[in-house]
XYZ file of C-alpha atoms in Angstrom:
308
model
C 0.195 0.126 -0.238
C 1.335 3.643 -0.945
C 2.177 5.165 2.276
C 0.238 8.215 1.838
C -3.052 5.970 1.493
C -2.039 3.915 4.913
C -4.254 5.166 7.735
C -2.496 4.037 10.287
C 0.877 5.936 9.488
C -1.059 8.766 9.067
C -2.973 8.586 12.672
C 0.886 7.973 14.109
C 2.386 11.277 12.067
C -0.555 13.046 13.405
C 0.045 12.217 16.735
C 3.571 13.103 16.760
C 2.719 16.144 15.413
C 0.090 16.642 18.176
C 3.039 15.740 20.463
C 6.131 17.663 19.107
C 3.395 20.652 19.252
C 2.175 20.129 23.047
C 5.935 20.320 23.551
C 6.388 23.625 22.353
C 3.580 25.381 23.730
C 4.274 23.549 27.427
C 8.391 25.176 26.930
C 6.565 28.705 25.717
C 4.567 28.551 28.901
C 7.233 27.862 31.029
C 9.121 30.845 29.394
C 6.721 33.177 29.478
C 6.234 32.434 33.625
C 9.550 32.592 34.518
C 10.576 35.671 32.368
C 7.417 37.568 33.799
C 7.883 36.280 37.282
C 11.864 37.254 36.862
C 10.132 40.934 35.725
C 7.983 41.351 38.854
C 10.393 39.836 41.275
C 13.786 42.318 40.421
C 11.056 45.238 39.996
C 8.989 44.327 43.131
C 6.195 44.910 41.090
C 3.408 43.213 43.058
C 2.913 42.378 46.930
C 1.203 40.826 49.068
C -2.359 41.998 49.163
C -2.222 43.882 46.183
C -5.185 44.755 43.469
C -3.939 44.353 39.868
C -5.865 46.516 37.090
C -4.957 44.690 34.425
C -5.280 47.175 31.413
C -7.330 44.920 28.227
C -7.391 46.238 24.953
C -8.186 43.231 22.765
C -4.687 42.946 21.421
C -2.629 39.809 21.774
C -0.023 41.618 24.075
C -3.031 42.137 26.991
C -4.309 39.118 26.464
C -1.216 37.398 26.996
C -0.664 39.719 30.120
C -3.666 38.800 31.833
C -3.264 34.753 30.939
C 0.267 34.600 32.398
C -0.871 36.719 35.352
C -3.843 34.366 36.197
C -0.995 31.128 36.233
C 1.037 32.986 38.585
C -1.571 34.076 40.823
C -2.498 30.304 41.243
C 1.118 29.827 42.427
C 2.547 32.586 43.339
C 3.987 32.843 47.280
C 1.922 36.191 48.004
C -1.703 36.849 47.542
C -2.945 39.596 45.219
C -6.021 40.370 43.164
C -6.618 40.502 39.365
C -9.415 42.594 37.498
C -9.301 43.239 33.954
C -10.753 46.906 32.740
C -11.215 47.892 29.026
C -12.158 51.011 27.616
C -14.146 51.269 25.304
C -13.684 54.557 22.995
C -16.997 53.905 20.994
C -14.625 53.404 17.592
C -17.198 52.435 14.674
C -16.969 48.694 14.279
C -16.066 47.634 17.632
C -17.130 44.834 18.873
C -18.160 45.145 22.289
C -19.520 41.361 23.062
C -16.353 40.004 22.933
C -14.179 41.239 25.795
C -17.235 40.715 28.057
C -18.028 37.469 26.916
C -14.289 36.097 26.779
C -13.519 37.480 30.660
C -16.841 35.587 31.696
C -16.052 32.246 30.539
C -12.643 32.519 32.392
C -14.374 33.804 35.407
C -12.501 36.660 35.979
C -13.392 39.835 37.422
C -13.843 42.720 35.192
C -15.398 46.377 34.271
C -15.737 47.669 31.089
C -15.436 51.744 30.653
C -17.644 53.284 27.869
C -16.103 56.791 27.153
C -17.107 58.177 23.601
C -13.021 59.264 23.424
C -13.115 58.894 19.486
C -15.885 61.871 18.492
C -13.412 64.048 20.803
C -10.310 62.830 19.104
C -11.764 62.946 15.605
C -13.120 66.411 16.172
C -9.918 67.762 17.302
C -7.116 66.236 14.934
C -7.200 66.979 11.698
C -8.174 64.372 8.491
C -5.384 62.310 8.066
C -3.047 63.087 10.765
C -1.849 60.365 13.528
C -4.517 60.418 16.282
C -2.665 58.080 18.524
C -0.929 61.007 20.603
C -4.346 62.611 21.820
C -6.289 59.318 21.905
C -3.034 58.033 24.491
C -3.812 61.059 26.912
C -7.302 60.169 27.086
C -7.152 57.201 27.638
C -4.489 57.254 30.383
C -6.946 59.931 32.369
C -9.670 57.872 32.177
C -7.852 54.461 33.402
C -6.411 56.271 35.938
C -9.797 57.513 37.150
C -11.167 54.053 37.044
C -8.174 52.296 38.898
C -8.761 54.751 41.962
C -12.336 53.578 41.749
C -12.244 50.252 41.626
C -9.048 50.416 44.567
C -6.720 49.553 42.314
C -2.984 49.256 43.999
C -1.396 48.614 40.363
C -1.616 49.555 36.910
C -0.533 46.531 34.452
C 0.309 47.335 30.896
C 1.318 44.653 28.152
C 4.077 46.518 26.765
C 6.973 43.866 26.111
C 10.492 43.924 25.394
C 10.616 45.098 22.104
C 8.191 47.983 22.692
C 10.819 48.974 25.590
C 13.800 48.761 22.962
C 11.678 50.539 20.243
C 11.330 53.531 22.663
C 15.055 53.685 23.326
C 15.908 53.823 19.804
C 13.195 56.675 18.842
C 14.193 58.645 22.144
C 17.643 58.486 20.745
C 17.096 59.435 17.282
C 13.998 61.537 17.418
C 14.387 62.843 20.714
C 17.594 63.333 22.010
C 17.482 61.474 25.111
C 18.686 58.426 26.924
C 15.132 56.903 27.403
C 13.058 53.868 27.245
C 9.986 52.650 29.427
C 10.507 51.770 33.178
C 8.978 48.675 33.921
C 7.905 50.243 37.121
C 7.121 53.864 37.715
C 4.559 56.501 39.773
C 1.651 58.002 37.229
C 1.591 61.361 36.200
C -0.823 62.500 38.934
C 1.694 60.735 41.570
C -1.845 58.365 42.849
C -1.218 55.180 41.141
C 2.099 52.659 40.466
C 2.160 51.486 36.720
C 3.707 48.131 36.206
C 4.786 46.698 32.892
C 5.214 42.852 33.620
C 5.961 41.500 29.944
C 9.239 43.696 30.291
C 11.379 40.993 29.726
C 9.047 39.060 27.116
C 10.233 38.908 23.407
C 7.155 39.846 21.285
C 7.979 37.015 19.174
C 6.788 34.765 21.902
C 3.716 36.807 22.832
C 2.605 35.920 18.800
C 3.136 32.418 19.391
C 1.407 32.137 22.573
C -1.817 34.319 21.145
C -1.805 31.587 18.515
C -1.775 28.624 20.740
C -4.148 29.982 23.008
C -6.239 31.184 20.165
C -7.480 34.491 21.861
C -10.074 36.453 20.166
C -8.186 39.177 19.015
C -9.604 42.569 18.230
C -7.968 44.629 15.029
C -6.456 47.936 16.259
C -6.996 49.606 13.316
C -10.642 50.358 14.184
C -9.984 53.679 14.529
C -8.745 54.343 11.150
C -5.219 55.832 12.063
C -2.026 53.871 11.230
C 0.680 53.010 13.525
C 3.096 56.021 13.893
C 5.985 55.817 11.097
C 8.651 56.766 13.260
C 7.881 53.715 15.687
C 6.911 51.321 13.051
C 10.611 51.961 11.185
C 12.084 51.572 14.816
C 10.232 48.025 15.302
C 11.218 47.284 11.803
C 14.892 47.842 12.489
C 14.678 46.021 15.825
C 13.437 42.987 13.951
C 15.967 43.166 10.983
C 18.912 42.939 13.574
C 17.108 39.851 15.091
C 16.981 38.388 12.343
C 20.526 38.928 11.340
C 22.177 38.881 14.976
C 19.943 36.719 17.167
C 20.117 37.631 20.603
C 21.211 41.029 20.100
C 17.950 42.455 21.432
C 18.646 40.526 24.706
C 22.000 42.436 24.679
C 20.063 45.631 24.193
C 18.042 45.033 27.461
C 20.832 43.714 29.469
C 22.397 47.265 28.339
C 19.399 49.159 30.207
C 20.112 47.468 33.022
C 23.966 47.515 32.855
C 24.528 51.587 32.704
C 27.645 53.400 33.530
C 27.111 56.672 34.077
C 30.623 57.604 33.987
C 30.717 56.443 30.550
C 27.879 58.250 29.096
C 28.063 62.355 28.612
C 25.364 63.562 30.813
C 27.197 65.888 33.972
C 24.059 65.520 35.971
C 24.975 61.701 36.254
C 28.163 62.005 37.265
C 30.933 64.607 38.289
C 32.897 65.774 35.722
C 33.597 69.096 36.916
C 35.145 67.924 40.095
C 37.192 64.485 38.531
C 40.518 64.339 38.862
C 43.604 62.129 39.566
C 43.712 60.273 43.010
C 46.431 57.869 42.149
C 44.638 55.090 43.054
C 43.540 52.599 40.541
C 40.115 52.223 39.566
C 38.145 49.516 38.463
C 35.633 51.316 36.295
C 38.396 53.338 34.771
C 38.789 53.766 31.075
C 41.249 52.577 29.241
C 41.891 55.960 27.794
C 44.103 55.065 24.944
C 43.297 51.465 24.389
C 40.743 50.547 21.480
C 37.601 48.737 22.625
C 37.507 45.086 21.974
C 34.148 43.548 21.025
C 33.287 40.005 20.280
C 32.464 39.223 16.300
C 29.456 39.186 15.120
C 27.962 35.731 14.792
C 27.031 34.358 11.783
C 23.367 34.445 10.948
C 21.388 31.807 12.610
C 23.796 31.295 15.630
C 22.832 32.705 18.878
C 25.774 34.260 21.352
C 24.305 36.493 24.129
C 26.666 38.137 26.451
C 25.801 38.872 30.184
C 28.769 40.757 31.409
């Protein structure tokens, strides 16, 4: 009998494929939980008795954030609450039933805040201009208010590693600042703590997890506004680097955790004005006349990550 017509062989191959997929999904889940848990511990994001408001947009990142936090909640050594919050901004075509149905199915406490910010933005922003900036400011103010009303002690956002690095590049290239997204910060009004538990998570892992979990994704193009062109370029640059040199983005993230102010140019962070020779060796001192030696770039497809 021809192999392709052998039902038992086909069934065996199907079973092997199923087991491989289950194995890979289990590895991915462990990695996501490990990276989110590590970020939470490293930056003291969540503590005993915290009430965490998870901002849920309907995109892969916020779905993944809620999903992983639920898994960690079940096994964490501290007790904390989760409440999912979605802001329905009355964009035309927004499927208002998707998130409530999904969250009810999970049994997760949730709150849907309905505010017609879409009409405000359309009125204020000329046709063809990006609406993201004003929309973001309005959304932030509303979510801060909702957090206060719900008694939330933490506001969790779904920004991941690649978002943080893209912001770093944007601030360098267009803002003249060495600045990224902090994993934890106090809100503009000083009343809320905002956390980014996905700070160590690669976007590619969130894409794979969303496909595995089959989240009911809500498209982010309902408002008709295109993604900021500069951010899109920064994201494309990061993806190209990672494709050519796997591990580069992890090195960039690690660099943000290993800042050496004396080797930058900001006199507010290092007292260059009063710097004088002491006659004592400095282990952090610059080898002023030596060329920097960097490891050679690995061939494409070979991952080499340097951690100090």
